[in-house]
Amino acid sequence: MDINTKIFRDNFLQYYRPLCLFALHYLKDIDDAEDTVQDCFMELWKRREKGFEVSGLKSYLYSMVRNRCIDILKKDSLIDGNVQPSDLEEILSDEECEEWSYDEARIWTAIEALPEKCKEVFLLAKRDGMKYEEIAVRLHISVNTVKNQMSKALKTLKEGVSRVYLFFFG
Amino acid sequence: MKDKEERKLQFVLRYYENGKLDTRKALKKITGIAYQNKVSGFWAYLSGIAAAILICVVSYTLLSRKEHHTVLITADAMVTRYFLSDSTLAILSQGATLEYDTDKYGKANREVNMSGKIYFSVRKNALSPFIATTEYAQVKVLGTEFEVTECRKDTATRVYVKSGKVVFKGRYGKNGIVLTKDMCGMLTHGDEMPVAVHAVSPNPSAWATGKFIYRNTPIDEVLKELSLYYGTLLYASEHERTITGEFKTDNLGEIIALIEKTLDIRIIQKEQ
């Protein structure tokens, strides 16, 4: 199978972002997560080139990424051999983590698709925990504009996340 | 948004950065690398032909042999953790062996052969049951955590289920029994059907999970389990008490100190 075929591209576009978020639950580092998922796709491509056929690609990829994350974490940690994925609050089961990664990829895609100004306000408020007044000062806009941008962002996200999503997370 | 949705959003926000997780950029990156590999791989292939021919000649006799794709894992010296290709975890106690066909496992089936004591945490897959076969017995599951013990010196095979559901039967028997969470089954060698039995202790798989978990467990039962596990004799100054809690298995002294402090009792230890 050639790496430039449509099938490979489609698989990549469909699974890359959810897999990265899945890996992020283990590794807690965005660059490490991306590297890990890319390595897995490269490995998969090599195996396929050698004539190795994979049935159930999605679960195969998730298993590959999970095993690789565990290997990385075990190499780094000599003490605690018990590797489990988690979100910001608690440990998740592998099934939950896999399921969540799809929703999280959708949220990521929805945030990415926000209008530039709207996204900036939303991230400063929600990610960086800044107050509306502080955002207004920083971006040289009125507090009312900040409020408007925030409600626009939340509305767009809610619609975007609850809608049936785009097939690809590109 | 609901609680779970909020948690997902918070998780995404914690790591969100512009330009990260860019699918198209990543695709371009790996297809580029793959192309380079392909070019260099081609030359490596050409230059390797001579060596390959040499190897072919030397191993001519070996080629006529049938190829084996069976993996055999043996835990010689200590407890060994092993992940199968479908992410199923097998923890082998000392002396246990696990064998499976790499060509078939995870594709055509999920079948393993084993001996000794092994704790399995099986990845759920409703379409492909996981089957562990010993010399005398067979255990079939969809996704669960359980332990199988069958040693040469034993006259029975034992199965303990930590979570989920398994079917336990004689190796060549048609019918078996269903065991669910915290249940034990025993097949006396020579019998057709296994029987459900009481678990010997509250945490039969502590050796594999590294944890003792107690929920309102009487102190005497706890000390009996700890005594067996550490090969010592433990007695409590009071007997009418119960324990709820989790302890790691790595330090008995710490467990004793914690119980003594929490329940305000004395625990006496005697070497066997």
GROMACS .gro file of C-alpha atoms in nm:
model
  442
    1MET     CA    1   0.000   0.000   0.000
    2ASP     CA    2   0.134   0.342  -0.090
    3ILE     CA    3   0.144   0.613   0.170
    4ASN     CA    4   0.007   0.862  -0.079
    5THR     CA    5  -0.307   0.666  -0.152
    6LYS     CA    6  -0.644   0.811  -0.072
    7ILE     CA    7  -0.715   0.537   0.180
    8PHE     CA    8  -0.408   0.620   0.384
    9ARG     CA    9  -0.482   0.992   0.372
   10ASP     CA   10  -0.845   0.940   0.469
   11ASN     CA   11  -0.748   0.717   0.761
   12PHE     CA   12  -0.494   0.970   0.874
   13LEU     CA   13  -0.735   1.261   0.851
   14GLN     CA   14  -1.000   1.069   1.037
   15TYR     CA   15  -0.795   0.928   1.323
   16TYR     CA   16  -0.495   1.156   1.373
   17ARG     CA   17  -0.649   1.414   1.604
   18PRO     CA   18  -0.854   1.173   1.821
   19LEU     CA   19  -0.547   0.950   1.858
   20CYS     CA   20  -0.334   1.248   1.962
   21LEU     CA   21  -0.587   1.340   2.229
   22PHE     CA   22  -0.600   0.976   2.338
   23ALA     CA   23  -0.218   0.975   2.372
   24LEU     CA   24  -0.235   1.306   2.556
   25HIS     CA   25  -0.434   1.142   2.834
   26TYR     CA   26  -0.129   0.922   2.895
   27LEU     CA   27   0.167   1.142   2.808
   28LYS     CA   28   0.041   1.490   2.913
   29ASP     CA   29   0.263   1.651   2.650
   30ILE     CA   30   0.124   1.767   2.319
   31ASP     CA   31   0.448   1.728   2.122
   32ASP     CA   32   0.515   1.381   2.261
   33ALA     CA   33   0.157   1.284   2.180
   34GLU     CA   34   0.191   1.403   1.819
   35ASP     CA   35   0.527   1.228   1.774
   36THR     CA   36   0.387   0.905   1.914
   37VAL     CA   37   0.084   0.902   1.685
   38GLN     CA   38   0.295   0.990   1.380
   39ASP     CA   39   0.536   0.707   1.466
   40CYS     CA   40   0.243   0.467   1.487
   41PHE     CA   41   0.114   0.571   1.144
   42MET     CA   42   0.463   0.531   0.998
   43GLU     CA   43   0.488   0.186   1.153
   44LEU     CA   44   0.146   0.092   1.022
   45TRP     CA   45   0.242   0.208   0.675
   46LYS     CA   46   0.564   0.003   0.687
   47ARG     CA   47   0.375  -0.305   0.799
   48ARG     CA   48   0.122  -0.263   0.522
   49GLU     CA   49   0.395  -0.221   0.266
   50LYS     CA   50   0.527  -0.556   0.375
   51GLY     CA   51   0.187  -0.703   0.299
   52PHE     CA   52   0.058  -0.707   0.656
   53GLU     CA   53  -0.318  -0.658   0.647
   54VAL     CA   54  -0.501  -0.502   0.937
   55SER     CA   55  -0.863  -0.571   1.012
   56GLY     CA   56  -1.037  -0.333   1.250
   57LEU     CA   57  -0.804  -0.044   1.179
   58LYS     CA   58  -0.945   0.186   1.446
   59SER     CA   59  -0.894  -0.048   1.740
   60TYR     CA   60  -0.560  -0.157   1.597
   61LEU     CA   61  -0.440   0.203   1.590
   62TYR     CA   62  -0.569   0.275   1.939
   63SER     CA   63  -0.390  -0.035   2.070
   64MET     CA   64  -0.069   0.065   1.897
   65VAL     CA   65  -0.079   0.417   2.040
   66ARG     CA   66  -0.171   0.291   2.386
   67ASN     CA   67   0.113   0.036   2.392
   68ARG     CA   68   0.362   0.293   2.273
   69CYS     CA   69   0.251   0.545   2.537
   70ILE     CA   70   0.287   0.281   2.808
   71ASP     CA   71   0.635   0.192   2.682
   72ILE     CA   72   0.739   0.557   2.691
   73LEU     CA   73   0.604   0.610   3.042
   74LYS     CA   74   0.753   0.290   3.174
   75LYS     CA   75   1.092   0.383   3.037
   76ASP     CA   76   1.073   0.716   3.218
   77SER     CA   77   0.940   0.581   3.544
   78LEU     CA   78   1.133   0.319   3.736
   79ILE     CA   79   0.912   0.323   4.040
   80ASP     CA   80   0.547   0.306   3.946
   81GLY     CA   81   0.475   0.045   3.683
   82ASN     CA   82   0.103   0.113   3.694
   83VAL     CA   83   0.025   0.328   3.389
   84GLN     CA   84  -0.328   0.459   3.353
   85PRO     CA   85  -0.471   0.742   3.146
   86SER     CA   86  -0.639   1.036   3.319
   87ASP     CA   87  -0.800   1.372   3.254
   88LEU     CA   88  -0.743   1.675   3.478
   89GLU     CA   89  -0.946   1.525   3.760
   90GLU     CA   90  -0.926   1.149   3.773
   91ILE     CA   91  -0.809   0.824   3.619
   92LEU     CA   92  -1.008   0.709   3.315
   93SER     CA   93  -1.058   0.360   3.186
   94ASP     CA   94  -0.909   0.282   2.844
   95GLU     CA   95  -1.256   0.253   2.694
   96GLU     CA   96  -1.363   0.588   2.837
   97CYS     CA   97  -1.043   0.745   2.718
   98GLU     CA   98  -1.095   0.616   2.365
   99GLU     CA   99  -1.452   0.739   2.363
  100TRP     CA  100  -1.358   1.077   2.508
  101SER     CA  101  -1.081   1.131   2.257
  102TYR     CA  102  -1.336   1.155   1.977
  103ASP     CA  103  -1.543   1.417   2.160
  104GLU     CA  104  -1.230   1.606   2.253
  105ALA     CA  105  -1.114   1.605   1.892
  106ARG     CA  106  -1.448   1.760   1.802
  107ILE     CA  107  -1.409   2.024   2.070
  108TRP     CA  108  -1.056   2.097   1.949
  109THR     CA  109  -1.181   2.130   1.591
  110ALA     CA  110  -1.468   2.355   1.700
  111ILE     CA  111  -1.233   2.586   1.893
  112GLU     CA  112  -0.997   2.597   1.598
  113ALA     CA  113  -1.283   2.697   1.370
  114LEU     CA  114  -1.383   2.999   1.584
  115PRO     CA  115  -1.326   3.344   1.429
  116GLU     CA  116  -0.980   3.471   1.526
  117LYS     CA  117  -1.086   3.746   1.770
  118CYS     CA  118  -1.352   3.530   1.924
  119LYS     CA  119  -1.104   3.247   1.976
  120GLU     CA  120  -0.851   3.480   2.138
  121VAL     CA  121  -1.105   3.609   2.389
  122PHE     CA  122  -1.236   3.260   2.459
  123LEU     CA  123  -0.888   3.115   2.525
  124LEU     CA  124  -0.781   3.405   2.746
  125ALA     CA  125  -1.095   3.362   2.956
  126LYS     CA  126  -1.138   2.986   2.967
  127ARG     CA  127  -0.784   2.854   2.926
  128ASP     CA  128  -0.581   3.127   3.094
  129GLY     CA  129  -0.845   3.218   3.355
  130MET     CA  130  -0.837   3.594   3.290
  131LYS     CA  131  -1.125   3.816   3.400
  132TYR     CA  132  -1.330   3.999   3.137
  133GLU     CA  133  -1.189   4.335   3.255
  134GLU     CA  134  -0.831   4.210   3.221
  135ILE     CA  135  -0.901   4.079   2.871
  136ALA     CA  136  -1.056   4.413   2.774
  137VAL     CA  137  -0.744   4.601   2.887
  138ARG     CA  138  -0.510   4.358   2.718
  139LEU     CA  139  -0.689   4.358   2.383
  140HIS     CA  140  -0.787   4.727   2.394
  141ILE     CA  141  -1.157   4.652   2.363
  142SER     CA  142  -1.455   4.722   2.587
  143VAL     CA  143  -1.579   4.476   2.849
  144ASN     CA  144  -1.904   4.456   2.657
  145THR     CA  145  -1.721   4.344   2.345
  146VAL     CA  146  -1.547   4.076   2.552
  147LYS     CA  147  -1.886   3.957   2.680
  148ASN     CA  148  -2.029   3.953   2.329
  149GLN     CA  149  -1.733   3.760   2.192
  150MET     CA  150  -1.758   3.509   2.477
  151SER     CA  151  -2.126   3.442   2.428
  152LYS     CA  152  -2.067   3.411   2.055
  153ALA     CA  153  -1.783   3.164   2.119
  154LEU     CA  154  -1.986   2.954   2.364
  155LYS     CA  155  -2.285   2.946   2.131
  156THR     CA  156  -2.075   2.849   1.830
  157LEU     CA  157  -1.895   2.581   2.029
  158LYS     CA  158  -2.214   2.436   2.169
  159GLU     CA  159  -2.366   2.419   1.823
  160GLY     CA  160  -2.043   2.293   1.674
  161VAL     CA  161  -1.985   2.023   1.933
  162SER     CA  162  -2.338   1.891   1.951
  163ARG     CA  163  -2.389   1.883   1.576
  164VAL     CA  164  -2.307   1.569   1.383
  165TYR     CA  165  -1.950   1.636   1.301
  166LEU     CA  166  -1.741   1.669   0.999
  167PHE     CA  167  -1.604   1.332   0.915
  168PHE     CA  168  -1.248   1.453   0.914
  169PHE     CA  169  -1.064   1.649   1.177
  170GLY     CA  170  -0.847   1.837   0.936
  171MET     CA  171  -2.269   2.176   2.945
  172LYS     CA  172  -2.285   1.856   3.145
  173ASP     CA  173  -2.014   1.765   3.388
  174LYS     CA  174  -1.840   1.521   3.155
  175GLU     CA  175  -1.860   1.766   2.867
  176GLU     CA  176  -1.710   2.035   3.087
  177ARG     CA  177  -1.426   1.801   3.183
  178LYS     CA  178  -1.357   1.724   2.819
  179LEU     CA  179  -1.355   2.095   2.737
  180GLN     CA  180  -1.120   2.166   3.028
  181PHE     CA  181  -0.889   1.891   2.912
  182VAL     CA  182  -0.878   2.027   2.557
  183LEU     CA  183  -0.826   2.382   2.683
  184ARG     CA  184  -0.541   2.272   2.907
  185TYR     CA  185  -0.342   2.168   2.601
  186TYR     CA  186  -0.489   2.382   2.323
  187GLU     CA  187  -0.233   2.580   2.128
  188ASN     CA  188  -0.273   2.739   1.789
  189GLY     CA  189  -0.104   2.535   1.520
  190LYS     CA  190  -0.088   2.214   1.726
  191LEU     CA  191  -0.258   1.890   1.619
  192ASP     CA  192  -0.253   2.023   1.264
  193THR     CA  193  -0.362   1.712   1.076
  194ARG     CA  194  -0.262   1.828   0.731
  195LYS     CA  195   0.080   1.950   0.843
  196ALA     CA  196   0.141   1.618   1.020
  197LEU     CA  197   0.032   1.424   0.712
  198LYS     CA  198   0.270   1.625   0.497
  199LYS     CA  199   0.549   1.560   0.745
  200ILE     CA  200   0.508   1.185   0.754
  201THR     CA  201   0.445   1.140   0.383
  202GLY     CA  202   0.768   1.339   0.328
  203ILE     CA  203   0.962   1.116   0.564
  204ALA     CA  204   0.808   0.810   0.409
  205TYR     CA  205   0.913   0.923   0.064
  206GLN     CA  206   1.274   0.974   0.180
  207ASN     CA  207   1.269   0.634   0.341
  208LYS     CA  208   1.143   0.489   0.022
  209VAL     CA  209   1.429   0.638  -0.183
  210SER     CA  210   1.701   0.543   0.064
  211GLY     CA  211   1.527   0.214   0.123
  212PHE     CA  212   1.553   0.139  -0.248
  213TRP     CA  213   1.931   0.185  -0.251
  214ALA     CA  214   1.966  -0.009   0.070
  215TYR     CA  215   1.765  -0.280  -0.096
  216LEU     CA  216   1.994  -0.288  -0.402
  217SER     CA  217   2.314  -0.288  -0.201
  218GLY     CA  218   2.173  -0.555   0.026
  219ILE     CA  219   2.100  -0.798  -0.254
  220ALA     CA  220   2.445  -0.958  -0.240
  221ALA     CA  221   2.415  -1.015   0.132
  222ALA     CA  222   2.065  -1.150   0.089
  223ILE     CA  223   2.182  -1.401  -0.172
  224LEU     CA  224   2.458  -1.512   0.061
  225ILE     CA  225   2.214  -1.558   0.347
  226CYS     CA  226   1.980  -1.750   0.117
  227VAL     CA  227   2.256  -1.991   0.017
  228VAL     CA  228   2.373  -2.045   0.371
  229SER     CA  229   2.025  -2.095   0.505
  230TYR     CA  230   1.904  -2.312   0.219
  231THR     CA  231   1.858  -2.611   0.438
  232LEU     CA  232   1.674  -2.406   0.696
  233LEU     CA  233   1.427  -2.284   0.437
  234SER     CA  234   1.288  -2.628   0.389
  235ARG     CA  235   1.183  -2.629   0.753
  236LYS     CA  236   0.840  -2.521   0.850
  237GLU     CA  237   0.830  -2.168   0.987
  238HIS     CA  238   0.710  -2.118   1.341
  239HIS     CA  239   0.531  -1.808   1.458
  240THR     CA  240   0.460  -1.909   1.812
  241VAL     CA  241   0.565  -1.692   2.100
  242LEU     CA  242   0.642  -1.857   2.432
  243ILE     CA  243   0.684  -1.640   2.738
  244THR     CA  244   0.826  -1.792   3.054
  245ALA     CA  245   0.852  -1.612   3.385
  246ASP     CA  246   1.172  -1.774   3.508
  247ALA     CA  247   1.287  -1.564   3.795
  248MET     CA  248   1.009  -1.327   3.894
  249VAL     CA  249   0.661  -1.193   3.825
  250THR     CA  250   0.653  -1.080   3.461
  251ARG     CA  251   0.411  -0.839   3.292
  252TYR     CA  252   0.342  -0.896   2.924
  253PHE     CA  253   0.115  -0.708   2.685
  254LEU     CA  254  -0.039  -0.904   2.398
  255SER     CA  255  -0.098  -0.727   2.066
  256ASP     CA  256  -0.461  -0.640   2.150
  257SER     CA  257  -0.348  -0.467   2.473
  258THR     CA  258  -0.452  -0.757   2.690
  259LEU     CA  259  -0.222  -0.770   2.990
  260ALA     CA  260  -0.090  -1.100   3.125
  261ILE     CA  261   0.094  -1.104   3.458
  262LEU     CA  262   0.285  -1.428   3.495
  263SER     CA  263   0.385  -1.551   3.837
  264GLN     CA  264   0.719  -1.726   3.873
  265GLY     CA  265   0.734  -2.045   3.669
  266ALA     CA  266   0.427  -1.969   3.456
  267THR     CA  267   0.430  -1.998   3.078
  268LEU     CA  268   0.215  -1.835   2.811
  269GLU     CA  269   0.210  -1.938   2.448
  270TYR     CA  270   0.026  -1.801   2.145
  271ASP     CA  271   0.038  -1.790   1.767
  272THR     CA  272   0.144  -1.443   1.651
  273ASP     CA  273  -0.007  -1.497   1.305
  274LYS     CA  274  -0.351  -1.563   1.444
  275TYR     CA  275  -0.373  -1.388   1.780
  276GLY     CA  276  -0.571  -1.065   1.759
  277LYS     CA  277  -0.670  -1.140   1.399
  278ALA     CA  278  -0.835  -1.478   1.358
  279ASN     CA  279  -0.874  -1.543   1.730
  280ARG     CA  280  -0.752  -1.450   2.076
  281GLU     CA  281  -0.638  -1.789   2.199
  282VAL     CA  282  -0.351  -1.860   2.435
  283ASN     CA  283  -0.214  -2.170   2.602
  284MET     CA  284  -0.078  -2.144   2.951
  285SER     CA  285   0.054  -2.320   3.257
  286GLY     CA  286   0.121  -2.204   3.612
  287LYS     CA  287  -0.047  -1.899   3.761
  288ILE     CA  288  -0.136  -1.607   3.534
  289TYR     CA  289  -0.348  -1.300   3.596
  290PHE     CA  290  -0.517  -1.161   3.283
  291SER     CA  291  -0.666  -0.818   3.223
  292VAL     CA  292  -0.843  -0.877   2.893
  293ARG     CA  293  -0.915  -0.598   2.649
  294LYS     CA  294  -1.285  -0.597   2.571
  295ASN     CA  295  -1.380  -0.720   2.226
  296ALA     CA  296  -1.734  -0.849   2.185
  297LEU     CA  297  -1.653  -0.997   1.844
  298SER     CA  298  -1.352  -1.199   1.947
  299PRO     CA  299  -1.360  -1.389   2.277
  300PHE     CA  300  -1.037  -1.441   2.465
  301ILE     CA  301  -0.970  -1.808   2.536
  302ALA     CA  302  -0.706  -1.934   2.778
  303THR     CA  303  -0.641  -2.308   2.760
  304THR     CA  304  -0.446  -2.511   3.015
  305GLU     CA  305  -0.368  -2.880   3.012
  306TYR     CA  306  -0.699  -2.961   3.179
  307ALA     CA  307  -0.924  -2.656   3.150
  308GLN     CA  308  -1.041  -2.372   2.933
  309VAL     CA  309  -1.161  -2.021   3.024
  310LYS     CA  310  -1.351  -1.805   2.776
  311VAL     CA  311  -1.414  -1.433   2.826
  312LEU     CA  312  -1.508  -1.119   2.636
  313GLY     CA  313  -1.330  -0.861   2.849
  314THR     CA  314  -1.249  -0.889   3.216
  315GLU     CA  315  -0.985  -0.944   3.480
  316PHE     CA  316  -0.924  -1.293   3.609
  317GLU     CA  317  -0.659  -1.536   3.728
  318VAL     CA  318  -0.596  -1.897   3.632
  319THR     CA  319  -0.383  -2.134   3.837
  320GLU     CA  320  -0.281  -2.477   3.719
  321CYS     CA  321   0.047  -2.614   3.844
  322ARG     CA  322   0.191  -2.957   3.772
  323LYS     CA  323   0.185  -3.058   4.137
  324ASP     CA  324  -0.181  -2.952   4.176
  325THR     CA  325  -0.470  -3.184   4.123
  326ALA     CA  326  -0.708  -2.904   4.030
  327THR     CA  327  -0.726  -2.591   3.815
  328ARG     CA  328  -0.850  -2.276   3.986
  329VAL     CA  329  -0.997  -1.960   3.837
  330TYR     CA  330  -1.061  -1.638   4.024
  331VAL     CA  331  -1.259  -1.354   3.861
  332LYS     CA  332  -1.176  -1.001   3.973
  333SER     CA  333  -1.426  -0.827   3.746
  334GLY     CA  334  -1.653  -0.914   3.455
  335LYS     CA  335  -1.773  -1.260   3.359
  336VAL     CA  336  -1.602  -1.578   3.236
  337VAL     CA  337  -1.704  -1.925   3.127
  338PHE     CA  338  -1.491  -2.193   3.293
  339LYS     CA  339  -1.496  -2.550   3.160
  340GLY     CA  340  -1.291  -2.863   3.124
  341ARG     CA  341  -1.056  -2.848   2.826
  342TYR     CA  342  -1.258  -3.093   2.619
  343GLY     CA  343  -1.590  -3.051   2.801
  344LYS     CA  344  -1.895  -2.905   2.630
  345ASN     CA  345  -2.047  -2.723   2.924
  346GLY     CA  346  -1.895  -2.504   3.187
  347ILE     CA  347  -1.990  -2.273   3.469
  348VAL     CA  348  -2.022  -1.896   3.459
  349LEU     CA  349  -1.817  -1.707   3.715
  350THR     CA  350  -1.867  -1.338   3.788
  351LYS     CA  351  -1.696  -1.074   4.002
  352ASP     CA  352  -1.515  -1.209   4.311
  353MET     CA  353  -1.611  -1.570   4.234
  354CYS     CA  354  -1.377  -1.866   4.232
  355GLY     CA  355  -1.411  -2.188   4.037
  356MET     CA  356  -1.224  -2.516   4.074
  357LEU     CA  357  -1.192  -2.806   3.833
  358THR     CA  358  -1.061  -3.122   3.993
  359HIS     CA  359  -0.856  -3.301   3.731
  360GLY     CA  360  -1.053  -3.595   3.603
  361ASP     CA  361  -1.388  -3.427   3.662
  362GLU     CA  362  -1.599  -3.305   3.371
  363MET     CA  363  -1.743  -2.993   3.527
  364PRO     CA  364  -1.580  -2.733   3.747
  365VAL     CA  365  -1.756  -2.615   4.063
  366ALA     CA  366  -1.786  -2.270   4.220
  367VAL     CA  367  -1.594  -2.242   4.547
  368HIS     CA  368  -1.529  -1.975   4.808
  369ALA     CA  369  -1.226  -1.756   4.756
  370VAL     CA  370  -0.948  -1.847   4.996
  371SER     CA  371  -0.882  -1.483   5.080
  372PRO     CA  372  -1.027  -1.139   4.994
  373ASN     CA  373  -0.745  -1.057   4.748
  374PRO     CA  374  -0.627  -1.372   4.569
  375SER     CA  375  -0.462  -1.162   4.297
  376ALA     CA  376  -0.268  -0.926   4.524
  377TRP     CA  377   0.058  -1.075   4.392
  378ALA     CA  378  -0.034  -0.942   4.045
  379THR     CA  379  -0.225  -0.623   4.121
  380GLY     CA  380   0.013  -0.514   4.397
  381LYS     CA  381  -0.279  -0.417   4.620
  382PHE     CA  382  -0.484  -0.544   4.911
  383ILE     CA  383  -0.833  -0.399   4.904
  384TYR     CA  384  -1.063  -0.438   5.204
  385ARG     CA  385  -1.424  -0.334   5.246
  386ASN     CA  386  -1.543  -0.382   5.602
  387THR     CA  387  -1.328  -0.694   5.624
  388PRO     CA  388  -1.285  -0.845   5.973
  389ILE     CA  389  -0.935  -0.788   6.112
  390ASP     CA  390  -0.873  -1.161   6.160
  391GLU     CA  391  -0.947  -1.230   5.795
  392VAL     CA  392  -0.712  -0.948   5.692
  393LEU     CA  393  -0.431  -1.078   5.912
  394LYS     CA  394  -0.484  -1.433   5.788
  395GLU     CA  395  -0.437  -1.311   5.430
  396LEU     CA  396  -0.132  -1.101   5.516
  397SER     CA  397   0.020  -1.391   5.712
  398LEU     CA  398  -0.018  -1.624   5.415
  399TYR     CA  399   0.112  -1.368   5.167
  400TYR     CA  400   0.424  -1.274   5.364
  401GLY     CA  401   0.489  -1.616   5.519
  402THR     CA  402   0.466  -1.493   5.876
  403LEU     CA  403   0.214  -1.514   6.162
  404LEU     CA  404   0.014  -1.204   6.258
  405TYR     CA  405  -0.228  -1.167   6.549
  406ALA     CA  406  -0.438  -0.871   6.657
  407SER     CA  407  -0.489  -0.762   7.017
  408GLU     CA  408  -0.861  -0.719   6.941
  409HIS     CA  409  -1.079  -0.927   6.714
  410GLU     CA  410  -1.407  -0.741   6.681
  411ARG     CA  411  -1.281  -0.482   6.434
  412THR     CA  412  -1.316  -0.436   6.059
  413ILE     CA  413  -1.100  -0.261   5.801
  414THR     CA  414  -1.186  -0.061   5.492
  415GLY     CA  415  -0.895   0.057   5.282
  416GLU     CA  416  -0.630  -0.012   5.020
  417PHE     CA  417  -0.272  -0.111   5.089
  418LYS     CA  418   0.022  -0.161   4.856
  419THR     CA  419   0.184  -0.501   4.885
  420ASP     CA  420   0.544  -0.380   4.888
  421ASN     CA  421   0.587  -0.311   5.260
  422LEU     CA  422   0.432  -0.525   5.536
  423GLY     CA  423   0.574  -0.303   5.811
  424GLU     CA  424   0.393  -0.005   5.670
  425ILE     CA  425   0.064  -0.197   5.645
  426ILE     CA  426   0.091  -0.310   6.008
  427ALA     CA  427   0.176   0.041   6.127
  428LEU     CA  428  -0.120   0.187   5.935
  429ILE     CA  429  -0.367  -0.067   6.074
  430GLU     CA  430  -0.236  -0.023   6.428
  431LYS     CA  431  -0.262   0.352   6.409
  432THR     CA  432  -0.605   0.360   6.243
  433LEU     CA  433  -0.774   0.102   6.466
  434ASP     CA  434  -0.569   0.181   6.776
  435ILE     CA  435  -0.481  -0.186   6.832
  436ARG     CA  436  -0.160  -0.388   6.859
  437ILE     CA  437  -0.052  -0.641   6.598
  438ILE     CA  438   0.187  -0.910   6.709
  439GLN     CA  439   0.415  -1.069   6.450
  440LYS     CA  440   0.575  -1.411   6.497
  441GLU     CA  441   0.810  -1.569   6.249
  442GLN     CA  442   0.694  -1.910   6.127
   0.00000   0.00000   0.00000
